[in-house]
PDB file of C-alpha atoms in Angstrom:
ATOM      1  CA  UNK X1151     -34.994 -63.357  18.233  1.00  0.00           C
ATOM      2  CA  UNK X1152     -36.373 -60.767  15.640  1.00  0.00           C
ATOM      3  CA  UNK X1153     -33.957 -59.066  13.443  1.00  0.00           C
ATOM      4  CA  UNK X1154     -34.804 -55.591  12.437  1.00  0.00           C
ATOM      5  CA  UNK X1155     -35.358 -54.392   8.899  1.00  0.00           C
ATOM      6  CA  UNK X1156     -34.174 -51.010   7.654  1.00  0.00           C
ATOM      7  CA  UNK X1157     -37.237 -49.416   7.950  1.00  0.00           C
ATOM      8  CA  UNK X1158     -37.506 -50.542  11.380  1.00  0.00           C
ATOM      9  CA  UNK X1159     -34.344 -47.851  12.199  1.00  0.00           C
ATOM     10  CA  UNK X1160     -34.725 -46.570  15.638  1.00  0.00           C
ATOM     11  CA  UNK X1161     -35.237 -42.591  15.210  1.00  0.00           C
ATOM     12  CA  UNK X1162     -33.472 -40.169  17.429  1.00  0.00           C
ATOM     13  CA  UNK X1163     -36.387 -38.901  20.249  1.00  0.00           C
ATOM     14  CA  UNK X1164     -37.554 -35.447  20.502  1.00  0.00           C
ATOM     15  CA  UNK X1165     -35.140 -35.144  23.939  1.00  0.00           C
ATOM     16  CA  UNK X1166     -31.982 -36.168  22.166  1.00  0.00           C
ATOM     17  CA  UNK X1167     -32.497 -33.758  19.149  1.00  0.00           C
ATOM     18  CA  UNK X1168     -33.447 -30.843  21.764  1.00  0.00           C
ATOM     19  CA  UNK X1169     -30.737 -31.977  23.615  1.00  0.00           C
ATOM     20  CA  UNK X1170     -28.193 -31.626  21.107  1.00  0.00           C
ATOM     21  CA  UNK X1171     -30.006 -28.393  19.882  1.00  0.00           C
ATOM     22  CA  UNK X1172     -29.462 -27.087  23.095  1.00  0.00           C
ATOM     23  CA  UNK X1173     -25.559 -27.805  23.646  1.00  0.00           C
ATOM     24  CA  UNK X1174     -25.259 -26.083  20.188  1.00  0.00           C
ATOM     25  CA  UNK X1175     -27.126 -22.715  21.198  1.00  0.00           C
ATOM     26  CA  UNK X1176     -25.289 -23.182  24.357  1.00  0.00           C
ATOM     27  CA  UNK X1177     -21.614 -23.400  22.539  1.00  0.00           C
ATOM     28  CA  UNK X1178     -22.482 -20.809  20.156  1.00  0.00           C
ATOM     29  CA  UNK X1179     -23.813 -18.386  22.981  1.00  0.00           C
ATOM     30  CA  UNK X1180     -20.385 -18.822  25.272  1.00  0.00           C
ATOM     31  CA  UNK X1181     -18.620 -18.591  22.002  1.00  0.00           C
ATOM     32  CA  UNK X1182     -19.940 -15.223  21.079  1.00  0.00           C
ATOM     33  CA  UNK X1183     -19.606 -14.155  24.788  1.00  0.00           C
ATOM     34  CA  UNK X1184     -15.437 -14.911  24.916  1.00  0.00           C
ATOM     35  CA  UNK X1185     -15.375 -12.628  21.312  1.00  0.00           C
ATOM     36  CA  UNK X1186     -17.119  -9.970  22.812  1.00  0.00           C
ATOM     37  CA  UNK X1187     -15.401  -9.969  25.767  1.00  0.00           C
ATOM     38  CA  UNK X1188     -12.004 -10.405  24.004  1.00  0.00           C
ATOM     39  CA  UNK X1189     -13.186  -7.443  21.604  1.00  0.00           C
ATOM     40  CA  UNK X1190     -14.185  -5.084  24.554  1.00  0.00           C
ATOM     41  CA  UNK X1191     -10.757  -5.808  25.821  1.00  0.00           C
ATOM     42  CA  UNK X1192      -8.815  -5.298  22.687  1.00  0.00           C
ATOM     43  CA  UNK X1193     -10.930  -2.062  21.841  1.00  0.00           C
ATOM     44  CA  UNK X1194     -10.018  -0.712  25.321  1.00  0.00           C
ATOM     45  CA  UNK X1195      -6.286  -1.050  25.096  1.00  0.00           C
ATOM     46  CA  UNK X1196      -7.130   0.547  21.598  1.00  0.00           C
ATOM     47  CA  UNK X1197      -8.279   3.274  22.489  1.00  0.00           C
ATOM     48  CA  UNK X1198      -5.937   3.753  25.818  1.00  0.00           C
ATOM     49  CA  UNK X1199      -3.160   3.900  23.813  1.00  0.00           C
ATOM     50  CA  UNK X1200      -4.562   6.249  20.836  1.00  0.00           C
ATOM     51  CA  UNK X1201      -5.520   8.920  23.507  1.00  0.00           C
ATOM     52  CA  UNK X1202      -2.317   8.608  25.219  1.00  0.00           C
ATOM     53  CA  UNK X1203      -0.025   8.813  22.107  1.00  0.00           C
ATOM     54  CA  UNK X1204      -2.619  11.967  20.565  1.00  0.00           C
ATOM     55  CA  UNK X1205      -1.774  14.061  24.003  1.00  0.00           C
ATOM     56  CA  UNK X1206       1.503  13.275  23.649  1.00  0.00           C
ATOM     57  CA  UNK X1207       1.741  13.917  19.653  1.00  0.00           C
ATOM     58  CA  UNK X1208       0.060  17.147  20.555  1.00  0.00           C
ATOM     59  CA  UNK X1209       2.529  18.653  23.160  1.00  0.00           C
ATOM     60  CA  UNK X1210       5.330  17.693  20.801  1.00  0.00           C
ATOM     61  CA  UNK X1211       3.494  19.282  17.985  1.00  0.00           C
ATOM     62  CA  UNK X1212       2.845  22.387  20.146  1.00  0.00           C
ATOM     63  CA  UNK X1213       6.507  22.933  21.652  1.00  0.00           C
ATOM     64  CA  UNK X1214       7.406  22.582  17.702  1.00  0.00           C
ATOM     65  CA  UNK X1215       5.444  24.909  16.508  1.00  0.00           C
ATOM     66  CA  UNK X1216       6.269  27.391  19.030  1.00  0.00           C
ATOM     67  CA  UNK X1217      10.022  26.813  17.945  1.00  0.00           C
ATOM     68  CA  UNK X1218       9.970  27.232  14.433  1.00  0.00           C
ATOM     69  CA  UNK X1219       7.490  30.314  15.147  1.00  0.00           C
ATOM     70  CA  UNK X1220       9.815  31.670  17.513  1.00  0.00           C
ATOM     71  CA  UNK X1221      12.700  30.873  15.239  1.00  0.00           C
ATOM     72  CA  UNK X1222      11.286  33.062  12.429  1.00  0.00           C
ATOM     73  CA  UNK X1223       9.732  35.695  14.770  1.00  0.00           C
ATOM     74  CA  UNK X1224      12.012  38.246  13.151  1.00  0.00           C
ATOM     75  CA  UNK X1225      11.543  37.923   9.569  1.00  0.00           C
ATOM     76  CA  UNK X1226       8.186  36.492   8.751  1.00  0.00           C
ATOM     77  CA  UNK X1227       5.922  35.503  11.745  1.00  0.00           C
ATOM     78  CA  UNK X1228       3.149  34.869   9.798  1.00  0.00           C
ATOM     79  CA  UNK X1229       4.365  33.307   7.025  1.00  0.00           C
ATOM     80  CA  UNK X1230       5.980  30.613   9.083  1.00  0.00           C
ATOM     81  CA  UNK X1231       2.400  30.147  11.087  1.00  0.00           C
ATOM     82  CA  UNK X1232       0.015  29.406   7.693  1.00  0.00           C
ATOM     83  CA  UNK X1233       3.264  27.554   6.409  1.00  0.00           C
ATOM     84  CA  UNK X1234       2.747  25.050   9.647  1.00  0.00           C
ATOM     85  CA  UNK X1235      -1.176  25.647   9.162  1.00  0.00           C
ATOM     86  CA  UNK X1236      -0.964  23.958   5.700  1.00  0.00           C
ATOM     87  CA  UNK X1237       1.007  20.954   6.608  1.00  0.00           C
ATOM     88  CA  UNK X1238      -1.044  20.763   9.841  1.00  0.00           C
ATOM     89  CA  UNK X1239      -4.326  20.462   7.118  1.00  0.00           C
ATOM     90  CA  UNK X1240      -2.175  18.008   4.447  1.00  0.00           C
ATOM     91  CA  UNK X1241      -1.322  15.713   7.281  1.00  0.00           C
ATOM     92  CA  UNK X1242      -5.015  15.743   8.628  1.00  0.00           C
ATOM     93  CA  UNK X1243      -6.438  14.801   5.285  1.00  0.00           C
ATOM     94  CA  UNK X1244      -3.585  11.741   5.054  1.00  0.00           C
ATOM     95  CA  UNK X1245      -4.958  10.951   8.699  1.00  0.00           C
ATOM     96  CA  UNK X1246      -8.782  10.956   7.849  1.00  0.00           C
ATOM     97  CA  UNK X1247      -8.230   9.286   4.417  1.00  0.00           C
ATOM     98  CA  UNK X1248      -6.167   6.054   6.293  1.00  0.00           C
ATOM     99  CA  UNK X1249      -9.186   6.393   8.954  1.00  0.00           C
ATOM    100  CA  UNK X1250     -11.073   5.679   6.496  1.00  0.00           C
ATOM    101  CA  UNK X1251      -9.578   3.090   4.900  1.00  0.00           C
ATOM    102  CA  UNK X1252      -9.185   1.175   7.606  1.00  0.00           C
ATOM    103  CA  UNK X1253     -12.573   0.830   8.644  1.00  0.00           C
ATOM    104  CA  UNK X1254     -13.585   0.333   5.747  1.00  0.00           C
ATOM    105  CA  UNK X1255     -11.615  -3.028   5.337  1.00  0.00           C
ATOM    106  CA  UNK X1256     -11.688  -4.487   8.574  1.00  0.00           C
ATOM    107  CA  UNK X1257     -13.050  -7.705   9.540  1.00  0.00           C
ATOM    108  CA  UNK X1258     -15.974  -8.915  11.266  1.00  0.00           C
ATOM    109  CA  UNK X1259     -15.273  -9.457  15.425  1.00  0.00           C
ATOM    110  CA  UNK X1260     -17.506 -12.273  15.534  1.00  0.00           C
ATOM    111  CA  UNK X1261     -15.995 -14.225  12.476  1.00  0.00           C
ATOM    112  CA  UNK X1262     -15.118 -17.211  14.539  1.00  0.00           C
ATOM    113  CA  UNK X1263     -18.905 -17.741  15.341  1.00  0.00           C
ATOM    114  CA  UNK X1264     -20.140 -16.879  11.772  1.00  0.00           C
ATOM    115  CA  UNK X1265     -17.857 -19.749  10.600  1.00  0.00           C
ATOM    116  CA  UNK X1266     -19.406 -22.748  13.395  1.00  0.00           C
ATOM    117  CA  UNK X1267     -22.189 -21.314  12.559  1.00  0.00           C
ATOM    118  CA  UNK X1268     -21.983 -21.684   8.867  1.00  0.00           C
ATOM    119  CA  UNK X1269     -20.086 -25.572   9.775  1.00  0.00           C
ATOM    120  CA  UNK X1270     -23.119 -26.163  11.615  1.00  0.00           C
ATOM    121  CA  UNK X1271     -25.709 -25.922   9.007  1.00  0.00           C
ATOM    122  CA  UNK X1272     -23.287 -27.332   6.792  1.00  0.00           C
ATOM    123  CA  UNK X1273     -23.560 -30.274   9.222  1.00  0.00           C
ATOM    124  CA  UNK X1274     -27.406 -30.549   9.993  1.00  0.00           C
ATOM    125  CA  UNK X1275     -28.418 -29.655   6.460  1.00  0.00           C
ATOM    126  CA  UNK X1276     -28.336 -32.631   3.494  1.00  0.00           C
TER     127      UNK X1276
END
């Protein structure tokens, strides 16, 4: 029998290294398919929700409005509609700034895939 040296190693062929390059693109493609998918959900409900809870904040807001306006009807009308006009504008600058904020620090939806990626090539790479 001959016994193999070292540099006689076998080498992995061309169809096990495409192989294996293939069931990673495939993994990282049905990955990124179940975050989008779970994103498009998530954003959905999102923005269900918001528009249901801004109609709703805005018939509140309008039957208060017409209270306290109705209230002071008497003594100062218009007073009591730029007072409600100014808090209307302070709370709408609050609102935007949060908006802001928010977006500003939110994460990346495909993070999961951006870390196997990055495990991959920590993987392949020397």
């Amino acid at each position: 029998m001959e016994t193999r040296h070292a540099d006689d190693a076998p080498t992995p062929s061309i169809k096990k290294m495409g192989s294996a390059l293939a069931g990673l693109v495939q993994g990282h493609l049905e990955l990124i398919g179940i975050e989008i998918q779970e994103e498009r959900a998530r954003v959905f409900k999102l923005f269900l929700l918001a528009s249901i809870s801004l109609i709703l904040g805005l018939l509140i807001l309008v039957g208060l409005s017409a209270a306290i306006v109705i209230a002071f009807w008497d003594s100062n009308p218009i007073a009591a509609i730029l007072v409600l006009c100014a808090i209307y504008a302070v709370l709408l600058a609050v609102c935007i700034s949060r908006a802001i904020g928010i977006a500003k620090e939110s994460i990346s939806p495909f993070q999961a895939t951006v870390e196997e990626l990055a495990r991959n090539r920590e993987r392949l790479l020397p």
